[in-house]
mmCIF file of C-alpha atoms in Angstrom:
data_model
loop_
_atom_site.group_PDB
_atom_site.id
_atom_site.type_symbol
_atom_site.label_atom_id
_atom_site.label_comp_id
_atom_site.label_asym_id
_atom_site.label_seq_id
_atom_site.Cartn_x
_atom_site.Cartn_y
_atom_site.Cartn_z
ATOM 1 C CA ASP A 283 139.810 109.084 79.682
ATOM 2 C CA SER A 284 138.015 109.656 76.365
ATOM 3 C CA GLY A 285 139.664 113.002 75.669
ATOM 4 C CA VAL A 286 136.317 114.809 75.779
ATOM 5 C CA THR A 287 135.968 117.278 78.628
ATOM 6 C CA GLN A 288 132.790 118.682 80.091
ATOM 7 C CA THR A 289 132.339 121.430 82.648
ATOM 8 C CA PRO A 290 130.986 121.730 85.208
ATOM 9 C CA LYS A 291 130.708 118.181 86.582
ATOM 10 C CA HIS A 292 127.777 119.099 88.780
ATOM 11 C CA LEU A 293 125.321 121.970 88.652
ATOM 12 C CA ILE A 294 122.548 122.727 91.107
ATOM 13 C CA THR A 295 120.115 125.478 90.291
ATOM 14 C CA ALA A 296 116.525 126.576 90.768
ATOM 15 C CA THR A 297 113.492 126.415 88.537
ATOM 16 C CA GLY A 298 113.259 129.267 86.073
ATOM 17 C CA GLN A 299 117.011 129.775 85.907
ATOM 18 C CA ARG A 300 119.361 129.509 82.924
ATOM 19 C CA VAL A 301 122.563 127.475 82.764
ATOM 20 C CA THR A 302 125.322 126.817 80.244
ATOM 21 C CA LEU A 303 127.080 123.499 79.873
ATOM 22 C CA ARG A 304 130.425 123.392 78.131
ATOM 23 C CA CYS A 305 132.089 120.671 76.073
ATOM 24 C CA SER A 306 135.549 120.430 74.560
ATOM 25 C CA PRO A 307 135.836 117.649 71.960
ATOM 26 C CA ARG A 308 138.832 115.413 71.406
ATOM 27 C CA SER A 309 141.651 117.014 69.492
ATOM 28 C CA GLY A 310 140.890 116.706 65.778
ATOM 29 C CA ASP A 311 137.204 115.881 66.179
ATOM 30 C CA LEU A 312 134.910 118.175 64.221
ATOM 31 C CA SER A 313 131.537 116.771 65.257
ATOM 32 C CA VAL A 314 129.873 117.280 68.620
ATOM 33 C CA TYR A 315 126.718 115.591 69.857
ATOM 34 C CA TRP A 316 124.671 116.415 72.955
ATOM 35 C CA TYR A 317 122.661 113.724 74.765
ATOM 36 C CA GLN A 318 120.401 113.832 77.812
ATOM 37 C CA GLN A 319 120.066 110.902 80.224
ATOM 38 C CA SER A 320 117.116 111.007 82.604
ATOM 39 C CA LEU A 321 115.138 108.398 84.502
ATOM 40 C CA ASP A 322 111.979 109.225 82.554
ATOM 41 C CA GLN A 323 113.325 109.563 79.014
ATOM 42 C CA GLY A 324 116.411 107.368 79.113
ATOM 43 C CA LEU A 325 119.303 108.383 76.878
ATOM 44 C CA GLN A 326 118.174 110.657 74.099
ATOM 45 C CA PHE A 327 119.889 112.677 71.416
ATOM 46 C CA LEU A 328 119.442 116.427 71.598
ATOM 47 C CA ILE A 329 121.481 118.126 68.890
ATOM 48 C CA GLN A 330 124.567 117.756 66.721
ATOM 49 C CA TYR A 331 127.106 120.205 65.342
ATOM 50 C CA TYR A 332 129.764 119.719 62.723
ATOM 51 C CA ASN A 333 132.552 122.248 62.260
ATOM 52 C CA GLY A 334 130.426 125.054 63.657
ATOM 53 C CA GLU A 335 127.176 124.261 61.892
ATOM 54 C CA GLU A 336 124.074 122.551 63.208
ATOM 55 C CA ARG A 337 123.636 119.215 61.425
ATOM 56 C CA ALA A 338 120.854 117.346 63.164
ATOM 57 C CA LYS A 339 118.245 117.886 65.839
ATOM 58 C CA GLY A 340 116.691 115.319 68.109
ATOM 59 C CA ASN A 341 114.286 115.731 70.992
ATOM 60 C CA ILE A 342 115.570 119.135 71.986
ATOM 61 C CA LEU A 343 113.156 121.500 73.701
ATOM 62 C CA GLU A 344 112.710 125.064 72.440
ATOM 63 C CA ARG A 345 114.034 126.265 75.810
ATOM 64 C CA PHE A 346 117.345 124.598 74.974
ATOM 65 C CA SER A 347 119.879 125.832 72.455
ATOM 66 C CA ALA A 348 123.439 125.052 71.534
ATOM 67 C CA GLN A 349 126.309 126.303 69.456
ATOM 68 C CA GLN A 350 129.761 125.247 68.366
ATOM 69 C CA PHE A 351 132.478 127.852 68.334
ATOM 70 C CA PRO A 352 135.400 128.325 65.890
ATOM 71 C CA ASP A 353 137.734 126.498 68.304
ATOM 72 C CA LEU A 354 135.215 123.609 68.096
ATOM 73 C CA HIS A 355 134.132 123.664 71.712
ATOM 74 C CA SER A 356 130.385 123.579 72.194
ATOM 75 C CA GLU A 357 127.938 125.000 74.686
ATOM 76 C CA LEU A 358 124.458 123.811 75.559
ATOM 77 C CA ASN A 359 122.206 126.516 76.981
ATOM 78 C CA LEU A 360 119.207 125.505 79.074
ATOM 79 C CA SER A 361 116.734 128.216 80.047
ATOM 80 C CA SER A 362 113.527 128.520 82.045
ATOM 81 C CA LEU A 363 114.581 125.370 83.827
ATOM 82 C CA GLU A 364 111.982 122.958 85.129
ATOM 83 C CA LEU A 365 112.269 120.123 87.635
ATOM 84 C CA GLY A 366 112.056 117.656 84.756
ATOM 85 C CA ASP A 367 115.230 119.030 83.204
ATOM 86 C CA SER A 368 117.240 117.395 85.977
ATOM 87 C CA ALA A 369 119.415 114.883 84.168
ATOM 88 C CA LEU A 370 122.915 113.864 83.168
ATOM 89 C CA TYR A 371 123.955 115.720 80.027
ATOM 90 C CA PHE A 372 126.587 114.082 77.859
ATOM 91 C CA CYS A 373 128.660 115.544 75.106
ATOM 92 C CA ALA A 374 130.230 113.206 72.561
ATOM 93 C CA SER A 375 132.621 113.924 69.732
ATOM 94 C CA SER A 376 133.682 112.180 66.548
ATOM 95 C CA VAL A 377 136.013 112.922 63.678
ATOM 96 C CA GLU A 378 133.306 113.206 61.063
ATOM 97 C CA VAL A 379 129.586 112.754 60.614
ATOM 98 C CA ALA A 380 129.346 109.098 59.724
ATOM 99 C CA ALA A 381 127.959 106.002 61.343
ATOM 100 C CA TYR A 382 131.309 104.245 61.362
ATOM 101 C CA ASN A 383 132.948 107.008 63.353
ATOM 102 C CA GLU A 384 133.050 106.121 67.021
ATOM 103 C CA GLN A 385 131.544 108.735 69.273
ATOM 104 C CA PHE A 386 133.670 109.408 72.335
ATOM 105 C CA PHE A 387 131.676 110.476 75.352
ATOM 106 C CA GLY A 388 132.642 113.000 77.981
ATOM 107 C CA PRO A 389 132.063 112.310 81.684
ATOM 108 C CA GLY A 390 128.799 114.259 81.659
ATOM 109 C CA THR A 391 127.378 117.202 83.587
ATOM 110 C CA ARG A 392 124.896 116.319 86.330
ATOM 111 C CA LEU A 393 122.201 118.994 86.432
ATOM 112 C CA THR A 394 119.882 119.190 89.412
ATOM 113 C CA VAL A 395 116.984 121.612 89.272
ATOM 114 C CA LEU A 396 115.396 122.336 92.667
ATOM 115 C CA ALA B 38 111.875 106.990 63.157
ATOM 116 C CA GLN B 39 114.122 104.224 64.284
ATOM 117 C CA THR B 40 113.279 102.526 67.555
ATOM 118 C CA VAL B 41 115.539 100.354 69.662
ATOM 119 C CA THR B 42 114.061 97.915 72.154
ATOM 120 C CA GLN B 43 115.816 96.161 74.997
ATOM 121 C CA SER B 44 113.292 93.851 76.589
ATOM 122 C CA GLN B 45 115.385 92.811 79.576
ATOM 123 C CA PRO B 46 115.548 95.563 82.228
ATOM 124 C CA GLU B 47 117.811 93.396 84.415
ATOM 125 C CA MET B 48 119.964 90.331 83.932
ATOM 126 C CA SER B 49 122.142 88.356 86.296
ATOM 127 C CA VAL B 50 125.121 86.096 85.578
ATOM 128 C CA GLN B 51 127.646 84.223 87.683
ATOM 129 C CA GLU B 52 131.318 84.931 87.324
ATOM 130 C CA ALA B 53 132.936 82.927 84.492
ATOM 131 C CA GLU B 54 129.545 82.135 82.946
ATOM 132 C CA THR B 55 128.067 83.416 79.693
ATOM 133 C CA VAL B 56 125.187 85.828 79.345
ATOM 134 C CA THR B 57 123.289 87.170 76.346
ATOM 135 C CA LEU B 58 121.613 90.577 76.253
ATOM 136 C CA SER B 59 118.855 91.112 73.707
ATOM 137 C CA CYS B 60 118.157 94.045 71.426
ATOM 138 C CA THR B 61 115.743 94.554 68.562
ATOM 139 C CA TYR B 62 115.363 97.573 66.342
ATOM 140 C CA ASP B 63 113.105 98.940 63.699
ATOM 141 C CA THR B 64 114.327 100.797 60.617
ATOM 142 C CA SER B 65 113.642 101.314 56.934
ATOM 143 C CA GLU B 66 117.268 102.125 56.154
ATOM 144 C CA SER B 67 119.483 99.602 54.409
ATOM 145 C CA ASP B 68 122.823 100.788 55.727
ATOM 146 C CA TYR B 69 123.372 101.569 59.365
ATOM 147 C CA TYR B 70 125.529 100.724 62.356
ATOM 148 C CA LEU B 71 124.605 99.074 65.607
ATOM 149 C CA PHE B 72 126.465 99.487 68.875
ATOM 150 C CA TRP B 73 126.610 98.198 72.411
ATOM 151 C CA TYR B 74 127.696 100.725 75.037
ATOM 152 C CA LYS B 75 128.546 99.957 78.643
ATOM 153 C CA GLN B 76 127.815 102.402 81.453
ATOM 154 C CA PRO B 77 129.411 101.395 84.786
ATOM 155 C CA PRO B 78 128.509 103.101 88.072
ATOM 156 C CA SER B 79 130.929 105.902 87.162
ATOM 157 C CA ARG B 80 128.379 106.850 84.433
ATOM 158 C CA GLN B 81 131.071 106.973 81.761
ATOM 159 C CA MET B 82 129.787 105.703 78.397
ATOM 160 C CA ILE B 83 132.165 103.091 76.951
ATOM 161 C CA LEU B 84 131.865 101.543 73.503
ATOM 162 C CA VAL B 85 131.896 97.755 73.765
ATOM 163 C CA ILE B 86 131.369 96.616 70.189
ATOM 164 C CA ARG B 87 129.891 97.779 66.876
ATOM 165 C CA GLN B 88 128.467 96.128 63.787
ATOM 166 C CA GLU B 89 127.910 97.464 60.286
ATOM 167 C CA ALA B 90 124.651 96.301 58.762
ATOM 168 C CA TYR B 91 126.316 95.402 55.458
ATOM 169 C CA LYS B 92 128.744 93.002 57.094
ATOM 170 C CA GLN B 93 127.348 89.511 57.531
ATOM 171 C CA GLN B 94 130.121 88.409 59.842
ATOM 172 C CA ASN B 95 129.312 88.973 63.492
ATOM 173 C CA ALA B 96 131.640 91.371 65.302
ATOM 174 C CA THR B 97 133.787 90.138 68.177
ATOM 175 C CA GLU B 98 135.952 91.957 70.697
ATOM 176 C CA ASN B 99 137.724 89.595 73.073
ATOM 177 C CA ARG B 100 135.028 88.192 75.407
ATOM 178 C CA PHE B 101 132.271 90.194 73.712
ATOM 179 C CA SER B 102 130.508 89.076 70.563
ATOM 180 C CA VAL B 103 127.261 89.853 68.810
ATOM 181 C CA ASN B 104 124.620 87.830 67.037
ATOM 182 C CA PHE B 105 123.389 90.103 64.248
ATOM 183 C CA GLN B 106 120.263 88.916 62.454
ATOM 184 C CA LYS B 107 119.487 91.611 59.885
ATOM 185 C CA ALA B 108 116.250 90.145 58.581
ATOM 186 C CA ALA B 109 114.904 89.742 62.099
ATOM 187 C CA LYS B 110 116.329 93.140 63.100
ATOM 188 C CA SER B 111 117.948 91.592 66.113
ATOM 189 C CA PHE B 112 121.327 92.452 67.648
ATOM 190 C CA SER B 113 122.204 90.556 70.801
ATOM 191 C CA LEU B 114 125.375 90.841 72.868
ATOM 192 C CA LYS B 115 127.081 87.768 74.292
ATOM 193 C CA ILE B 116 129.520 88.179 77.165
ATOM 194 C CA SER B 117 131.674 85.122 77.759
ATOM 195 C CA ASP B 118 133.655 84.328 80.920
ATOM 196 C CA SER B 119 131.846 87.094 82.776
ATOM 197 C CA GLN B 120 133.898 89.138 85.208
ATOM 198 C CA LEU B 121 132.879 91.284 88.175
ATOM 199 C CA GLY B 122 133.982 94.338 86.190
ATOM 200 C CA ASP B 123 131.345 93.596 83.567
ATOM 201 C CA ALA B 124 128.618 94.673 85.981
ATOM 202 C CA ALA B 125 127.074 97.764 84.409
ATOM 203 C CA MET B 126 124.191 99.146 82.411
ATOM 204 C CA TYR B 127 124.368 98.045 78.789
ATOM 205 C CA PHE B 128 122.787 100.111 76.033
ATOM 206 C CA CYS B 129 122.057 99.004 72.510
ATOM 207 C CA ALA B 130 122.222 101.861 69.994
ATOM 208 C CA TYR B 131 121.439 102.489 66.324
ATOM 209 C CA SER B 132 123.060 104.986 63.978
ATOM 210 C CA GLY B 133 121.911 105.811 60.486
ATOM 211 C CA VAL B 134 121.855 108.607 57.947
ATOM 212 C CA ASN B 135 118.254 109.635 58.619
ATOM 213 C CA SER B 136 119.155 110.694 62.155
ATOM 214 C CA GLY B 137 122.363 112.425 61.160
ATOM 215 C CA TYR B 138 124.285 109.493 62.544
ATOM 216 C CA ALA B 139 123.296 110.386 66.090
ATOM 217 C CA LEU B 140 122.950 107.430 68.413
ATOM 218 C CA ASN B 141 119.435 106.197 69.119
ATOM 219 C CA PHE B 142 119.569 104.239 72.364
ATOM 220 C CA GLY B 143 117.440 101.532 73.913
ATOM 221 C CA LYS B 144 116.318 101.758 77.546
ATOM 222 C CA GLY B 145 119.219 99.647 78.736
ATOM 223 C CA THR B 146 119.791 96.358 80.537
ATOM 224 C CA SER B 147 121.303 96.340 84.013
ATOM 225 C CA LEU B 148 123.758 93.433 84.313
ATOM 226 C CA LEU B 149 124.590 92.042 87.736
ATOM 227 C CA VAL B 150 127.597 89.727 88.057
ATOM 228 C CA THR B 151 127.648 87.494 91.113
ATOM 229 C CA PRO B 152 130.738 85.739 92.536
#
């Protein structure tokens, strides 16, 4: 158990819908990263937050957005869902924003878009 | 942008034998970290080993060690005395300042361990 929690574990929805994925980082971790794992794209970085502020963006679509709240939990919002958005979405947390800080991964949320 | 390449989609090793997984990367940064992550069938991402680019000594963690060749931009993972529990997907990853220290992953190598 990494200490990072993600809810829900599984999500099944239809095209065009909007969903919210939630992540609670390890106690004391200020940085949250979101990653998407799909068969087509592999594992790719979406977006990063540090202490409530956006710090870096990766290959995140305009239909996707995220935020980190004062209690440091983070939410990833996916809208106008398409079949290709079906993937495993990971949240990871670390103490700070630095390469030497290990990122601890949550168990992921499996999103299926029908 | 940094790219990470794992040229072996699948590898197979017998129990108790040694296997080496390959990884190459491309970067213009001088300081960065490299990682190997393991993803078993449970899908949980588990850090196996990490290497700082400024350290010449290769990292080791029990049965896992790396061969880091900075000039060649190569970072291979050696698993000694392979065990059935080592069967998993292995991802090589890069982290540097230009990407906000997010992990940039390769496509992965699926390791099969046979009895």
